Amino acid sequence: MRLLSRRSVAGTPTMPCHYSSKSSATQLPAIDPQGTSAPLAKGVPPGAAGLKTSAGPIKKALTAQETAQAQAEHLKKVEEEHKRMLEKYAESNGILDRYSVMPGKCSDYVSILQRITSENASEVRREKQPLVLKKISDSFIETFLPFKDNLSLREEYVNYYGDIRLGKVLEDLDRLAGAVAYKHASDANGNLAPIVFVTASVDRIDLKSTLSPNRNYRLVGTVTYVGFSSMEIHIQAQAVPEPGEPADPEPNLVARFTMVGRDKYTGKSSQVNPLLLEDESQRRLVKVSEQIKEHKKAVAQSNLTKRPPSAEERLVIHQLWLETSKYQDSMYGSRVHLPPEMVWLDQTIMESVTVCFPSERNVHNKIFGGYLMRLAHELSFANGSVFTQSRPSYVSLDDFSFKKPVNIGSILRLKSQVVYSEPENKTFQVAVSADVIDNMKSTAERTNTFYFNFCCPGGAVRRVVPRSYEDMMKYLEGRRRAQTGKIISKLQGEMQKQ
């Protein structure tokens, strides 16, 4: 068994593309060249069967020979397909090495730290790299998660239920999005530009079907939209079909990332290579990306921190108050006892605290965003399990932005809360806020908030109701995110049909 380590020979971490040097094809049983004895014809003595020279036994032997030959051809085809897969694993590994978003060696860490702390970093003299008109296909990168072929990888990704840990996959998606961005920003020869990319936001991550530990998966990413210093990355994960089997009609997972480029030395916005659209289908892709961008812009303008709830949302709040007020005791100051199918929003809180170590840094000497996504997802799953008293299934991650970076050594507090639920659809939403605690000043600074959607077909999803005005705003925000996510998911579906 050969295993590609997380750190490459050059010290740069890669996607965990593990593979086996042996074929994973199932060994077929040997064929008996004699075949099986045909039943005796009526009236034939038992001892006379072996004296017959009829075509029956000869035909049976020929059938066994043909079967053995067909099985040998099938095994050969499986081995050839497996060999091609191994070549793809190695090739994608090399590409991710070249366009990695993660440092790998101590020397890398020191050089990055020296560059960031250098007083003359903004005065470095260099030639400005000319822009190159890039096609969508120029940014294409594929990699693999061969859970079936490599038991070591499967052991790393499997959870205690025997399913794939989605948090680990979220890390891989963020790493692949960064690699796609660096490849698009490279020059005509594929050399890296003096630009560093950060994950500005995640528009949507939809899990359309469960990832199985007994399948291999192919992840592909490409640029679908380019602005001045930003670009949108579209990623799909799809099961690799077995030899002779048709591919699945739809991907298992679809994701959209927005990456922003900064000058490597000054930290200011840096223009990235423009996008060349070759046909009408690619123009439609860009049009859909523009629609998603405009919708996000409209949602940002109506943020509850900037504008009060709409008239329709005020009616929702009033209706919630009417529904909960009937459970209010007449005695002043008494607590409201809700029925079993309802729960107060402020009673669904679950927290965790993590110290951020250098091993989870990126090339900017900050904590890798994919790592934060994994921590948030695992906490939201734990909260959802307690909320439903069962095992919920991940559905999607709604739009969120990385507002502030998390420094190495930070004390990170994650606070999760069920902010919205739809009992009739067996779905609910968990918001996870990430705060960096300053232990010297006893203050906390918000970096971002994640919104995870779950479903629980086999469990009871209670209705969460707000008790305070702050909780009412959280409820409305979760409701908005759920509605916006459905719109983006629908537009992503249109992109897949292009």
GROMACS .gro file of C-alpha atoms in nm:
model
  498
    1MET     CA    1   0.000   0.000   0.000
    2ARG     CA    2   0.140   0.333  -0.105
    3LEU     CA    3   0.024   0.645   0.073
    4LEU     CA    4   0.071   1.003  -0.040
    5SER     CA    5   0.138   1.201   0.274
    6ARG     CA    6  -0.031   1.530   0.355
    7ARG     CA    7   0.302   1.700   0.306
    8SER     CA    8   0.463   1.667  -0.033
    9VAL     CA    9   0.834   1.618  -0.099
   10ALA     CA   10   0.871   1.991  -0.133
   11GLY     CA   11   0.694   2.038   0.197
   12THR     CA   12   0.370   2.172   0.055
   13PRO     CA   13   0.053   1.997   0.175
   14THR     CA   14  -0.176   1.857  -0.084
   15MET     CA   15  -0.523   1.721  -0.111
   16PRO     CA   16  -0.519   1.383   0.064
   17CYS     CA   17  -0.501   1.179  -0.254
   18HIS     CA   18  -0.418   0.834  -0.125
   19TYR     CA   19  -0.402   0.530  -0.341
   20SER     CA   20  -0.314   0.164  -0.339
   21SER     CA   21  -0.049   0.006  -0.557
   22LYS     CA   22  -0.262  -0.307  -0.590
   23SER     CA   23  -0.576  -0.349  -0.788
   24SER     CA   24  -0.895  -0.310  -0.589
   25ALA     CA   25  -1.088  -0.542  -0.818
   26THR     CA   26  -1.265  -0.828  -0.646
   27GLN     CA   27  -1.096  -1.165  -0.709
   28LEU     CA   28  -1.336  -1.386  -0.902
   29PRO     CA   29  -1.354  -1.759  -0.819
   30ALA     CA   30  -1.168  -2.003  -1.041
   31ILE     CA   31  -1.367  -2.181  -1.311
   32ASP     CA   32  -1.385  -2.560  -1.318
   33PRO     CA   33  -1.276  -2.659  -1.673
   34GLN     CA   34  -1.481  -2.978  -1.650
   35GLY     CA   35  -1.804  -2.793  -1.594
   36THR     CA   36  -2.089  -2.951  -1.404
   37SER     CA   37  -2.241  -3.284  -1.495
   38ALA     CA   38  -2.558  -3.263  -1.697
   39PRO     CA   39  -2.857  -3.451  -1.558
   40LEU     CA   40  -2.900  -3.802  -1.692
   41ALA     CA   41  -3.156  -3.853  -1.961
   42LYS     CA   42  -3.457  -4.062  -1.875
   43GLY     CA   43  -3.389  -4.433  -1.927
   44VAL     CA   44  -3.007  -4.409  -1.938
   45PRO     CA   45  -2.830  -4.639  -1.691
   46PRO     CA   46  -2.612  -4.462  -1.436
   47GLY     CA   47  -2.293  -4.628  -1.553
   48ALA     CA   48  -2.350  -4.537  -1.916
   49ALA     CA   49  -2.323  -4.163  -1.872
   50GLY     CA   50  -1.945  -4.153  -1.899
   51LEU     CA   51  -1.949  -4.366  -2.218
   52LYS     CA   52  -2.161  -4.121  -2.409
   53THR     CA   53  -1.991  -3.900  -2.670
   54SER     CA   54  -2.284  -3.668  -2.723
   55ALA     CA   55  -2.235  -3.295  -2.776
   56GLY     CA   56  -2.360  -3.220  -2.426
   57PRO     CA   57  -2.026  -3.245  -2.233
   58ILE     CA   58  -1.829  -3.089  -2.522
   59LYS     CA   59  -2.063  -2.793  -2.535
   60LYS     CA   60  -2.038  -2.755  -2.158
   61ALA     CA   61  -1.657  -2.742  -2.175
   62LEU     CA   62  -1.666  -2.480  -2.447
   63THR     CA   63  -1.904  -2.268  -2.241
   64ALA     CA   64  -1.669  -2.284  -1.941
   65GLN     CA   65  -1.373  -2.185  -2.162
   66GLU     CA   66  -1.561  -1.886  -2.302
   67THR     CA   67  -1.663  -1.783  -1.951
   68ALA     CA   68  -1.306  -1.798  -1.827
   69GLN     CA   69  -1.192  -1.589  -2.123
   70ALA     CA   70  -1.464  -1.329  -2.062
   71GLN     CA   71  -1.369  -1.305  -1.697
   72ALA     CA   72  -1.002  -1.264  -1.787
   73GLU     CA   73  -1.090  -0.980  -2.024
   74HIS     CA   74  -1.302  -0.816  -1.753
   75LEU     CA   75  -1.018  -0.838  -1.500
   76LYS     CA   76  -0.780  -0.688  -1.754
   77LYS     CA   77  -1.021  -0.401  -1.815
   78VAL     CA   78  -1.055  -0.339  -1.442
   79GLU     CA   79  -0.677  -0.337  -1.396
   80GLU     CA   80  -0.633  -0.092  -1.684
   81GLU     CA   81  -0.901   0.135  -1.542
   82HIS     CA   82  -0.740   0.118  -1.199
   83LYS     CA   83  -0.401   0.203  -1.350
   84ARG     CA   84  -0.549   0.511  -1.518
   85MET     CA   85  -0.702   0.615  -1.185
   86LEU     CA   86  -0.365   0.587  -1.012
   87GLU     CA   87  -0.208   0.804  -1.281
   88LYS     CA   88  -0.481   1.064  -1.230
   89TYR     CA   89  -0.424   1.058  -0.853
   90ALA     CA   90  -0.054   1.128  -0.900
   91GLU     CA   91  -0.114   1.397  -1.162
   92SER     CA   92  -0.370   1.585  -0.952
   93ASN     CA   93  -0.138   1.558  -0.654
   94GLY     CA   94   0.136   1.736  -0.847
   95ILE     CA   95  -0.099   2.016  -0.956
   96LEU     CA   96  -0.218   2.077  -0.602
   97ASP     CA   97   0.145   2.083  -0.489
   98ARG     CA   98   0.220   2.355  -0.740
   99TYR     CA   99  -0.080   2.573  -0.657
  100SER     CA  100  -0.109   2.495  -0.286
  101VAL     CA  101  -0.263   2.738  -0.038
  102MET     CA  102  -0.087   2.577   0.258
  103PRO     CA  103   0.279   2.612   0.364
  104GLY     CA  104   0.452   2.290   0.451
  105LYS     CA  105   0.799   2.343   0.596
  106CYS     CA  106   0.940   2.534   0.888
  107SER     CA  107   1.146   2.738   0.639
  108ASP     CA  108   0.823   2.838   0.466
  109TYR     CA  109   0.684   2.955   0.798
  110VAL     CA  110   0.994   3.160   0.874
  111SER     CA  111   1.003   3.321   0.529
  112ILE     CA  112   0.636   3.415   0.549
  113LEU     CA  113   0.680   3.559   0.897
  114GLN     CA  114   0.982   3.762   0.786
  115ARG     CA  115   0.794   3.896   0.483
  116ILE     CA  116   0.494   3.999   0.689
  117THR     CA  117   0.695   4.167   0.963
  118SER     CA  118   0.941   4.335   0.726
  119GLU     CA  119   0.922   4.713   0.738
  120ASN     CA  120   1.031   4.735   0.375
  121ALA     CA  121   0.781   4.484   0.242
  122SER     CA  122   0.582   4.753   0.060
  123GLU     CA  123   0.901   4.893  -0.098
  124VAL     CA  124   1.014   4.573  -0.267
  125ARG     CA  125   1.104   4.650  -0.626
  126ARG     CA  126   0.961   4.409  -0.878
  127GLU     CA  127   0.828   4.403  -1.229
  128LYS     CA  128   0.453   4.400  -1.264
  129GLN     CA  129   0.332   4.080  -1.424
  130PRO     CA  130   0.124   4.141  -1.739
  131LEU     CA  131  -0.233   4.012  -1.737
  132VAL     CA  132  -0.317   3.707  -1.945
  133LEU     CA  133  -0.658   3.639  -2.100
  134LYS     CA  134  -0.755   3.300  -1.955
  135LYS     CA  135  -1.018   3.051  -2.065
  136ILE     CA  136  -1.244   2.873  -1.818
  137SER     CA  137  -1.071   2.546  -1.898
  138ASP     CA  138  -0.731   2.696  -1.807
  139SER     CA  139  -0.825   2.697  -1.438
  140PHE     CA  140  -0.960   2.341  -1.436
  141ILE     CA  141  -0.821   2.119  -1.159
  142GLU     CA  142  -0.936   1.774  -1.058
  143THR     CA  143  -0.841   1.564  -0.760
  144PHE     CA  144  -0.968   1.246  -0.598
  145LEU     CA  145  -1.082   1.109  -0.265
  146PRO     CA  146  -1.038   0.732  -0.318
  147PHE     CA  147  -1.215   0.606  -0.008
  148LYS     CA  148  -1.274   0.264  -0.161
  149ASP     CA  149  -0.920   0.202  -0.284
  150ASN     CA  150  -0.734   0.323   0.022
  151LEU     CA  151  -0.819   0.205   0.371
  152SER     CA  152  -0.586   0.458   0.536
  153LEU     CA  153  -0.774   0.747   0.379
  154ARG     CA  154  -1.107   0.591   0.467
  155GLU     CA  155  -0.997   0.554   0.828
  156GLU     CA  156  -0.905   0.923   0.837
  157TYR     CA  157  -1.239   1.039   0.699
  158VAL     CA  158  -1.491   0.795   0.846
  159ASN     CA  159  -1.694   0.886   1.156
  160TYR     CA  160  -1.825   0.664   1.431
  161TYR     CA  161  -2.144   0.598   1.232
  162GLY     CA  162  -1.945   0.459   0.942
  163ASP     CA  163  -2.019   0.764   0.724
  164ILE     CA  164  -1.783   1.023   0.576
  165ARG     CA  165  -1.692   1.321   0.794
  166LEU     CA  166  -1.826   1.617   0.600
  167GLY     CA  167  -1.607   1.856   0.798
  168LYS     CA  168  -1.295   1.698   0.646
  169VAL     CA  169  -1.446   1.732   0.298
  170LEU     CA  170  -1.515   2.102   0.364
  171GLU     CA  171  -1.143   2.149   0.427
  172ASP     CA  172  -1.064   1.981   0.096
  173LEU     CA  173  -1.311   2.201  -0.090
  174ASP     CA  174  -1.153   2.520   0.045
  175ARG     CA  175  -0.806   2.393  -0.042
  176LEU     CA  176  -0.916   2.305  -0.396
  177ALA     CA  177  -1.081   2.647  -0.442
  178GLY     CA  178  -0.754   2.816  -0.349
  179ALA     CA  179  -0.558   2.600  -0.593
  180VAL     CA  180  -0.800   2.688  -0.875
  181ALA     CA  181  -0.761   3.060  -0.796
  182TYR     CA  182  -0.380   3.041  -0.803
  183LYS     CA  183  -0.383   2.849  -1.129
  184HIS     CA  184  -0.609   3.107  -1.295
  185ALA     CA  185  -0.386   3.391  -1.171
  186SER     CA  186  -0.067   3.231  -1.306
  187ASP     CA  187   0.109   3.361  -1.616
  188ALA     CA  188   0.110   3.206  -1.963
  189ASN     CA  189   0.374   2.954  -1.853
  190GLY     CA  190   0.187   2.851  -1.540
  191ASN     CA  191   0.421   3.040  -1.305
  192LEU     CA  192   0.268   3.181  -0.988
  193ALA     CA  193   0.182   3.550  -0.983
  194PRO     CA  194   0.283   3.779  -0.691
  195ILE     CA  195  -0.073   3.751  -0.556
  196VAL     CA  196  -0.208   3.579  -0.249
  197PHE     CA  197  -0.570   3.466  -0.237
  198VAL     CA  198  -0.805   3.450   0.060
  199THR     CA  199  -1.149   3.294   0.084
  200ALA     CA  200  -1.380   3.594   0.097
  201SER     CA  201  -1.705   3.398   0.121
  202VAL     CA  202  -1.880   3.070   0.061
  203ASP     CA  203  -2.197   3.119  -0.138
  204ARG     CA  204  -2.343   2.773  -0.095
  205ILE     CA  205  -2.241   2.409  -0.043
  206ASP     CA  206  -2.515   2.157  -0.126
  207LEU     CA  207  -2.488   1.789  -0.043
  208LYS     CA  208  -2.723   1.630  -0.294
  209SER     CA  209  -2.655   1.268  -0.195
  210THR     CA  210  -2.463   1.101   0.085
  211LEU     CA  211  -2.092   1.031   0.036
  212SER     CA  212  -2.015   0.663   0.084
  213PRO     CA  213  -1.688   0.526   0.228
  214ASN     CA  214  -1.713   0.245  -0.028
  215ARG     CA  215  -1.682   0.471  -0.331
  216ASN     CA  216  -1.409   0.679  -0.494
  217TYR     CA  217  -1.490   1.044  -0.560
  218ARG     CA  218  -1.364   1.291  -0.816
  219LEU     CA  219  -1.350   1.660  -0.723
  220VAL     CA  220  -1.330   1.917  -1.003
  221GLY     CA  221  -1.303   2.294  -0.972
  222THR     CA  222  -1.298   2.580  -1.220
  223VAL     CA  223  -1.342   2.958  -1.236
  224THR     CA  224  -1.687   3.069  -1.355
  225TYR     CA  225  -1.671   3.445  -1.294
  226VAL     CA  226  -1.395   3.705  -1.262
  227GLY     CA  227  -1.412   4.060  -1.131
  228PHE     CA  228  -1.127   4.305  -1.077
  229SER     CA  229  -0.961   4.126  -0.784
  230SER     CA  230  -1.218   3.854  -0.712
  231MET     CA  231  -1.325   3.533  -0.877
  232GLU     CA  232  -1.595   3.275  -0.819
  233ILE     CA  233  -1.498   2.908  -0.806
  234HIS     CA  234  -1.742   2.629  -0.887
  235ILE     CA  235  -1.663   2.285  -0.742
  236GLN     CA  236  -1.835   1.950  -0.790
  237ALA     CA  237  -1.779   1.612  -0.627
  238GLN     CA  238  -1.902   1.303  -0.807
  239ALA     CA  239  -1.861   0.930  -0.753
  240VAL     CA  240  -1.619   0.757  -0.990
  241PRO     CA  241  -1.817   0.489  -1.177
  242GLU     CA  242  -1.698   0.131  -1.172
  243PRO     CA  243  -1.570  -0.013  -1.504
  244GLY     CA  244  -1.866  -0.085  -1.728
  245GLU     CA  245  -2.109   0.118  -1.516
  246PRO     CA  246  -2.263   0.452  -1.625
  247ALA     CA  247  -2.176   0.770  -1.436
  248ASP     CA  248  -2.425   0.916  -1.192
  249PRO     CA  249  -2.650   1.174  -1.362
  250GLU     CA  250  -2.591   1.437  -1.091
  251PRO     CA  251  -2.296   1.528  -0.870
  252ASN     CA  252  -2.302   1.431  -0.505
  253LEU     CA  253  -2.190   1.774  -0.389
  254VAL     CA  254  -2.187   2.125  -0.539
  255ALA     CA  255  -2.005   2.426  -0.391
  256ARG     CA  256  -1.937   2.792  -0.474
  257PHE     CA  257  -1.647   2.993  -0.331
  258THR     CA  258  -1.551   3.357  -0.377
  259MET     CA  259  -1.176   3.421  -0.364
  260VAL     CA  260  -1.013   3.765  -0.344
  261GLY     CA  261  -0.659   3.844  -0.459
  262ARG     CA  262  -0.418   4.064  -0.263
  263ASP     CA  263  -0.077   4.193  -0.359
  264LYS     CA  264   0.185   3.963  -0.213
  265TYR     CA  265   0.389   4.250  -0.070
  266THR     CA  266   0.153   4.542  -0.006
  267GLY     CA  267  -0.163   4.352   0.088
  268LYS     CA  268  -0.373   4.574  -0.140
  269SER     CA  269  -0.626   4.451  -0.397
  270SER     CA  270  -0.456   4.313  -0.705
  271GLN     CA  271  -0.615   4.267  -1.045
  272VAL     CA  272  -0.645   3.909  -1.165
  273ASN     CA  273  -0.642   3.767  -1.516
  274PRO     CA  274  -0.965   3.837  -1.709
  275LEU     CA  275  -1.184   3.557  -1.837
  276LEU     CA  276  -1.225   3.467  -2.203
  277LEU     CA  277  -1.573   3.334  -2.288
  278GLU     CA  278  -1.559   3.097  -2.583
  279ASP     CA  279  -1.925   3.012  -2.647
  280GLU     CA  280  -2.282   3.089  -2.549
  281SER     CA  281  -2.295   2.826  -2.274
  282GLN     CA  282  -2.005   2.995  -2.094
  283ARG     CA  283  -2.176   3.330  -2.128
  284ARG     CA  284  -2.483   3.181  -1.960
  285LEU     CA  285  -2.259   3.056  -1.677
  286VAL     CA  286  -2.133   3.409  -1.619
  287LYS     CA  287  -2.488   3.544  -1.635
  288VAL     CA  288  -2.601   3.304  -1.362
  289SER     CA  289  -2.301   3.406  -1.150
  290GLU     CA  290  -2.398   3.770  -1.195
  291GLN     CA  291  -2.754   3.690  -1.083
  292ILE     CA  292  -2.623   3.524  -0.767
  293LYS     CA  293  -2.394   3.820  -0.704
  294GLU     CA  294  -2.680   4.071  -0.743
  295HIS     CA  295  -2.903   3.869  -0.513
  296LYS     CA  296  -2.632   3.859  -0.245
  297LYS     CA  297  -2.585   4.233  -0.281
  298ALA     CA  298  -2.957   4.298  -0.232
  299VAL     CA  299  -2.963   4.074   0.076
  300ALA     CA  300  -2.661   4.256   0.222
  301GLN     CA  301  -2.832   4.594   0.179
  302SER     CA  302  -3.134   4.476   0.377
  303ASN     CA  303  -2.924   4.334   0.661
  304LEU     CA  304  -3.102   4.349   0.996
  305THR     CA  305  -2.812   4.546   1.143
  306LYS     CA  306  -2.882   4.819   0.888
  307ARG     CA  307  -3.258   4.808   0.835
  308PRO     CA  308  -3.553   4.695   1.049
  309PRO     CA  309  -3.751   4.385   0.958
  310SER     CA  310  -3.986   4.410   0.664
  311ALA     CA  311  -4.363   4.435   0.704
  312GLU     CA  312  -4.400   4.065   0.628
  313GLU     CA  313  -4.134   3.974   0.885
  314ARG     CA  314  -4.300   4.191   1.151
  315LEU     CA  315  -4.616   3.987   1.099
  316VAL     CA  316  -4.414   3.670   1.151
  317ILE     CA  317  -4.277   3.805   1.480
  318HIS     CA  318  -4.623   3.908   1.597
  319GLN     CA  319  -4.766   3.566   1.513
  320LEU     CA  320  -4.490   3.397   1.712
  321TRP     CA  321  -4.568   3.617   2.010
  322LEU     CA  322  -4.937   3.531   1.987
  323GLU     CA  323  -4.864   3.160   1.975
  324THR     CA  324  -4.636   3.164   2.281
  325SER     CA  325  -4.839   3.412   2.487
  326LYS     CA  326  -5.118   3.159   2.544
  327TYR     CA  327  -4.876   2.949   2.747
  328GLN     CA  328  -4.793   3.246   2.969
  329ASP     CA  329  -4.898   3.215   3.332
  330SER     CA  330  -5.109   3.500   3.468
  331MET     CA  331  -4.861   3.551   3.753
  332TYR     CA  332  -4.612   3.828   3.686
  333GLY     CA  333  -4.257   3.709   3.616
  334SER     CA  334  -4.349   3.342   3.581
  335ARG     CA  335  -4.177   3.127   3.321
  336VAL     CA  336  -4.354   3.007   3.010
  337HIS     CA  337  -4.383   2.629   2.978
  338LEU     CA  338  -4.396   2.534   2.613
  339PRO     CA  339  -4.544   2.208   2.481
  340PRO     CA  340  -4.300   1.925   2.392
  341GLU     CA  341  -4.305   2.008   2.020
  342MET     CA  342  -4.172   2.361   2.085
  343VAL     CA  343  -3.851   2.491   2.244
  344TRP     CA  344  -3.712   2.833   2.326
  345LEU     CA  345  -3.437   2.946   2.094
  346ASP     CA  346  -3.211   3.046   2.384
  347GLN     CA  347  -3.224   2.688   2.518
  348THR     CA  348  -3.048   2.540   2.213
  349ILE     CA  349  -2.700   2.681   2.274
  350MET     CA  350  -2.383   2.471   2.266
  351GLU     CA  351  -2.026   2.607   2.280
  352SER     CA  352  -1.666   2.496   2.235
  353VAL     CA  353  -1.326   2.662   2.279
  354THR     CA  354  -1.017   2.585   2.070
  355VAL     CA  355  -0.659   2.710   2.077
  356CYS     CA  356  -0.533   2.769   1.720
  357PHE     CA  357  -0.194   2.610   1.651
  358PRO     CA  358   0.058   2.677   1.368
  359SER     CA  359  -0.013   2.338   1.209
  360GLU     CA  360  -0.346   2.476   1.079
  361ARG     CA  361  -0.203   2.790   0.917
  362ASN     CA  362  -0.221   2.892   0.551
  363VAL     CA  363   0.029   3.076   0.332
  364HIS     CA  364  -0.068   3.408   0.493
  365ASN     CA  365   0.035   3.285   0.838
  366LYS     CA  366  -0.331   3.283   0.944
  367ILE     CA  367  -0.556   2.994   1.045
  368PHE     CA  368  -0.684   2.810   0.738
  369GLY     CA  369  -1.049   2.887   0.666
  370GLY     CA  370  -1.128   2.525   0.582
  371TYR     CA  371  -1.018   2.424   0.931
  372LEU     CA  372  -1.263   2.675   1.082
  373MET     CA  373  -1.538   2.532   0.862
  374ARG     CA  374  -1.465   2.183   0.990
  375LEU     CA  375  -1.474   2.289   1.355
  376ALA     CA  376  -1.801   2.475   1.301
  377HIS     CA  377  -1.961   2.183   1.115
  378GLU     CA  378  -1.870   1.931   1.385
  379LEU     CA  379  -2.012   2.156   1.658
  380SER     CA  380  -2.332   2.217   1.460
  381PHE     CA  381  -2.374   1.841   1.412
  382ALA     CA  382  -2.333   1.781   1.786
  383ASN     CA  383  -2.590   2.051   1.863
  384GLY     CA  384  -2.830   1.912   1.604
  385SER     CA  385  -2.795   1.563   1.752
  386VAL     CA  386  -2.895   1.690   2.096
  387PHE     CA  387  -3.174   1.904   1.950
  388THR     CA  388  -3.336   1.612   1.763
  389GLN     CA  389  -3.222   1.336   2.000
  390SER     CA  390  -3.113   1.143   1.690
  391ARG     CA  391  -2.860   1.162   1.409
  392PRO     CA  392  -2.931   1.452   1.169
  393SER     CA  393  -2.811   1.458   0.809
  394TYR     CA  394  -2.620   1.751   0.663
  395VAL     CA  395  -2.804   1.928   0.379
  396SER     CA  396  -2.620   2.250   0.300
  397LEU     CA  397  -2.404   2.538   0.418
  398ASP     CA  398  -2.557   2.878   0.348
  399ASP     CA  399  -2.385   3.196   0.239
  400PHE     CA  400  -2.133   3.345   0.483
  401SER     CA  401  -1.826   3.569   0.470
  402PHE     CA  402  -1.488   3.560   0.642
  403LYS     CA  403  -1.492   3.907   0.797
  404LYS     CA  404  -1.165   3.890   0.989
  405PRO     CA  405  -0.870   3.648   0.985
  406VAL     CA  406  -0.787   3.430   1.285
  407ASN     CA  407  -0.428   3.459   1.403
  408ILE     CA  408  -0.212   3.171   1.517
  409GLY     CA  409  -0.234   3.127   1.892
  410SER     CA  410  -0.583   3.275   1.911
  411ILE     CA  411  -0.836   3.141   2.157
  412LEU     CA  412  -1.133   3.064   1.935
  413ARG     CA  413  -1.480   3.036   2.085
  414LEU     CA  414  -1.749   2.871   1.875
  415LYS     CA  415  -2.110   2.920   1.982
  416SER     CA  416  -2.383   2.721   1.808
  417GLN     CA  417  -2.756   2.774   1.829
  418VAL     CA  418  -3.061   2.633   1.649
  419VAL     CA  419  -3.207   2.953   1.506
  420TYR     CA  420  -3.471   2.826   1.264
  421SER     CA  421  -3.667   2.509   1.200
  422GLU     CA  422  -3.939   2.377   0.973
  423PRO     CA  423  -4.096   2.079   1.153
  424GLU     CA  424  -4.324   2.005   0.858
  425ASN     CA  425  -4.017   1.949   0.637
  426LYS     CA  426  -3.806   1.785   0.911
  427THR     CA  427  -3.535   2.051   0.860
  428PHE     CA  428  -3.360   2.297   1.090
  429GLN     CA  429  -3.074   2.546   1.079
  430VAL     CA  430  -2.780   2.581   1.320
  431ALA     CA  431  -2.588   2.909   1.332
  432VAL     CA  432  -2.228   2.889   1.456
  433SER     CA  433  -2.057   3.215   1.547
  434ALA     CA  434  -1.676   3.228   1.569
  435ASP     CA  435  -1.523   3.476   1.814
  436VAL     CA  436  -1.157   3.538   1.892
  437ILE     CA  437  -1.107   3.597   2.265
  438ASP     CA  438  -0.845   3.847   2.381
  439ASN     CA  439  -0.738   3.706   2.717
  440MET     CA  440  -0.544   4.023   2.805
  441LYS     CA  441  -0.832   4.264   2.743
  442SER     CA  442  -1.117   4.021   2.824
  443THR     CA  443  -1.284   4.104   2.493
  444ALA     CA  444  -1.413   3.897   2.201
  445GLU     CA  445  -1.415   3.986   1.832
  446ARG     CA  446  -1.651   3.822   1.583
  447THR     CA  447  -1.481   3.676   1.275
  448ASN     CA  448  -1.775   3.515   1.097
  449THR     CA  449  -2.097   3.316   1.141
  450PHE     CA  450  -2.171   2.985   0.968
  451TYR     CA  451  -2.521   2.863   0.886
  452PHE     CA  452  -2.563   2.485   0.852
  453ASN     CA  453  -2.887   2.321   0.739
  454PHE     CA  454  -2.980   1.970   0.851
  455CYS     CA  455  -3.267   1.730   0.801
  456CYS     CA  456  -3.383   1.455   1.034
  457PRO     CA  457  -3.629   1.220   0.862
  458GLY     CA  458  -3.616   0.966   1.144
  459GLY     CA  459  -3.641   1.206   1.438
  460ALA     CA  460  -3.865   1.478   1.575
  461VAL     CA  461  -3.777   1.833   1.474
  462ARG     CA  462  -3.916   2.074   1.729
  463ARG     CA  463  -4.022   2.427   1.648
  464VAL     CA  464  -3.783   2.689   1.785
  465VAL     CA  465  -3.943   3.013   1.903
  466PRO     CA  466  -3.766   3.334   2.011
  467ARG     CA  467  -3.821   3.482   2.356
  468SER     CA  468  -3.629   3.812   2.334
  469TYR     CA  469  -3.597   4.071   2.059
  470GLU     CA  470  -3.236   3.959   1.996
  471ASP     CA  471  -3.355   3.602   1.945
  472MET     CA  472  -3.626   3.726   1.712
  473MET     CA  473  -3.358   3.885   1.493
  474LYS     CA  474  -3.161   3.559   1.495
  475TYR     CA  475  -3.477   3.373   1.393
  476LEU     CA  476  -3.543   3.613   1.105
  477GLU     CA  477  -3.180   3.596   0.992
  478GLY     CA  478  -3.195   3.218   0.985
  479ARG     CA  479  -3.521   3.234   0.794
  480ARG     CA  480  -3.365   3.468   0.540
  481ARG     CA  481  -3.061   3.246   0.498
  482ALA     CA  482  -3.280   2.945   0.434
  483GLN     CA  483  -3.476   3.131   0.167
  484THR     CA  484  -3.164   3.276   0.003
  485GLY     CA  485  -2.995   2.937   0.006
  486LYS     CA  486  -3.283   2.781  -0.186
  487ILE     CA  487  -3.255   3.052  -0.452
  488ILE     CA  488  -2.879   3.006  -0.492
  489SER     CA  489  -2.921   2.629  -0.499
  490LYS     CA  490  -3.175   2.663  -0.780
  491LEU     CA  491  -2.940   2.888  -0.979
  492GLN     CA  492  -2.656   2.642  -0.926
  493GLY     CA  493  -2.878   2.373  -1.069
  494GLU     CA  494  -2.923   2.586  -1.381
  495MET     CA  495  -2.545   2.617  -1.410
  496GLN     CA  496  -2.506   2.238  -1.411
  497LYS     CA  497  -2.741   2.215  -1.708
  498GLN     CA  498  -2.528   2.453  -1.914
   0.00000   0.00000   0.00000
